[in-house]
């Protein structure tokens, strides 16, 4: 028997095995889990800022803004308003541009 016939069929990934993946609504919030307890407050602030910057970077990419130079603070804040998010601070806007820069 050939070796290819002996290999078992790979299992589906857990992320798609039990639920369908929707691509038409990327801004729906995922099920929230509690953050780990006992960390300094600054860790939580930074963590939430990174999540917000990531959501904004995805929204900008979906809207056709592909370069960090195109993402001015006003553009980023407009994207936040479109997806129903509070306006980001200057620090978060800087982080969005950094995410767009380093993902290339």
GROMACS .gro file of C-alpha atoms in nm:
model
  104
    1UNK     CA    1   0.000   0.000   0.000
    2UNK     CA    2   0.143   0.345  -0.086
    3UNK     CA    3   0.250   0.566   0.203
    4UNK     CA    4   0.005   0.840   0.098
    5UNK     CA    5  -0.288   0.603   0.148
    6UNK     CA    6  -0.185   0.529   0.508
    7UNK     CA    7  -0.181   0.893   0.625
    8UNK     CA    8  -0.496   0.987   0.815
    9UNK     CA    9  -0.712   1.271   0.693
   10UNK     CA   10  -0.633   1.592   0.887
   11UNK     CA   11  -0.893   1.711   1.137
   12UNK     CA   12  -1.066   2.042   1.069
   13UNK     CA   13  -0.944   2.333   1.276
   14UNK     CA   14  -1.133   2.402   1.592
   15UNK     CA   15  -1.215   2.756   1.486
   16UNK     CA   16  -1.430   2.638   1.194
   17UNK     CA   17  -1.534   2.291   1.309
   18UNK     CA   18  -1.818   2.394   1.539
   19UNK     CA   19  -1.927   2.731   1.401
   20UNK     CA   20  -1.932   2.904   1.067
   21UNK     CA   21  -1.702   3.195   0.992
   22UNK     CA   22  -1.871   3.512   0.873
   23UNK     CA   23  -1.667   3.737   0.647
   24UNK     CA   24  -1.940   3.986   0.565
   25UNK     CA   25  -1.946   4.151   0.910
   26UNK     CA   26  -1.589   4.186   1.039
   27UNK     CA   27  -1.671   4.448   1.303
   28UNK     CA   28  -1.900   4.237   1.518
   29UNK     CA   29  -1.748   4.204   1.863
   30UNK     CA   30  -1.623   3.861   1.953
   31UNK     CA   31  -1.721   3.685   2.273
   32UNK     CA   32  -1.532   3.864   2.547
   33UNK     CA   33  -1.331   3.675   2.804
   34UNK     CA   34  -1.209   3.829   3.128
   35UNK     CA   35  -0.855   3.957   3.126
   36UNK     CA   36  -0.607   3.795   3.362
   37UNK     CA   37  -0.616   3.942   3.711
   38UNK     CA   38  -0.321   4.077   3.907
   39UNK     CA   39  -0.142   4.278   3.637
   40UNK     CA   40  -0.052   4.645   3.674
   41UNK     CA   41  -0.312   4.891   3.546
   42UNK     CA   42  -0.076   5.011   3.272
   43UNK     CA   43  -0.077   4.660   3.121
   44UNK     CA   44  -0.455   4.670   3.079
   45UNK     CA   45  -0.446   5.019   2.927
   46UNK     CA   46  -0.180   4.914   2.676
   47UNK     CA   47  -0.360   4.590   2.595
   48UNK     CA   48  -0.688   4.766   2.520
   49UNK     CA   49  -0.507   5.034   2.318
   50UNK     CA   50  -0.344   4.766   2.103
   51UNK     CA   51  -0.678   4.596   2.042
   52UNK     CA   52  -0.835   4.927   1.941
   53UNK     CA   53  -0.543   5.009   1.710
   54UNK     CA   54  -0.572   4.667   1.548
   55UNK     CA   55  -0.946   4.710   1.486
   56UNK     CA   56  -0.887   5.054   1.338
   57UNK     CA   57  -0.605   4.931   1.114
   58UNK     CA   58  -0.832   4.657   0.979
   59UNK     CA   59  -1.111   4.908   0.919
   60UNK     CA   60  -0.873   5.137   0.731
   61UNK     CA   61  -0.743   4.852   0.517
   62UNK     CA   62  -1.100   4.748   0.437
   63UNK     CA   63  -1.181   5.105   0.333
   64UNK     CA   64  -0.884   5.128   0.094
   65UNK     CA   65  -0.623   5.308   0.306
   66UNK     CA   66  -0.316   5.090   0.259
   67UNK     CA   67  -0.022   5.317   0.341
   68UNK     CA   68   0.058   5.476   0.677
   69UNK     CA   69   0.107   5.810   0.503
   70UNK     CA   70  -0.257   5.803   0.392
   71UNK     CA   71  -0.377   5.748   0.749
   72UNK     CA   72  -0.391   6.094   0.901
   73UNK     CA   73  -0.543   6.135   1.247
   74UNK     CA   74  -0.866   6.266   1.093
   75UNK     CA   75  -0.889   5.964   0.862
   76UNK     CA   76  -0.839   5.725   1.154
   77UNK     CA   77  -1.095   5.908   1.367
   78UNK     CA   78  -1.343   5.898   1.077
   79UNK     CA   79  -1.295   5.522   1.050
   80UNK     CA   80  -1.356   5.491   1.425
   81UNK     CA   81  -1.681   5.685   1.390
   82UNK     CA   82  -1.793   5.465   1.098
   83UNK     CA   83  -1.748   5.144   1.297
   84UNK     CA   84  -1.903   5.285   1.613
   85UNK     CA   85  -1.591   5.332   1.821
   86UNK     CA   86  -1.492   5.625   2.037
   87UNK     CA   87  -1.241   5.861   1.873
   88UNK     CA   88  -0.885   5.738   1.935
   89UNK     CA   89  -0.615   5.944   2.100
   90UNK     CA   90  -0.306   6.068   1.920
   91UNK     CA   91  -0.110   5.780   2.074
   92UNK     CA   92  -0.355   5.524   1.937
   93UNK     CA   93  -0.345   5.690   1.594
   94UNK     CA   94   0.034   5.662   1.600
   95UNK     CA   95   0.000   5.295   1.692
   96UNK     CA   96  -0.239   5.236   1.399
   97UNK     CA   97   0.016   5.382   1.157
   98UNK     CA   98   0.288   5.167   1.314
   99UNK     CA   99   0.077   4.855   1.265
  100UNK     CA  100   0.020   4.946   0.901
  101UNK     CA  101   0.390   5.017   0.851
  102UNK     CA  102   0.522   4.693   1.001
  103UNK     CA  103   0.266   4.464   0.840
  104UNK     CA  104   0.411   4.533   0.495
   0.00000   0.00000   0.00000
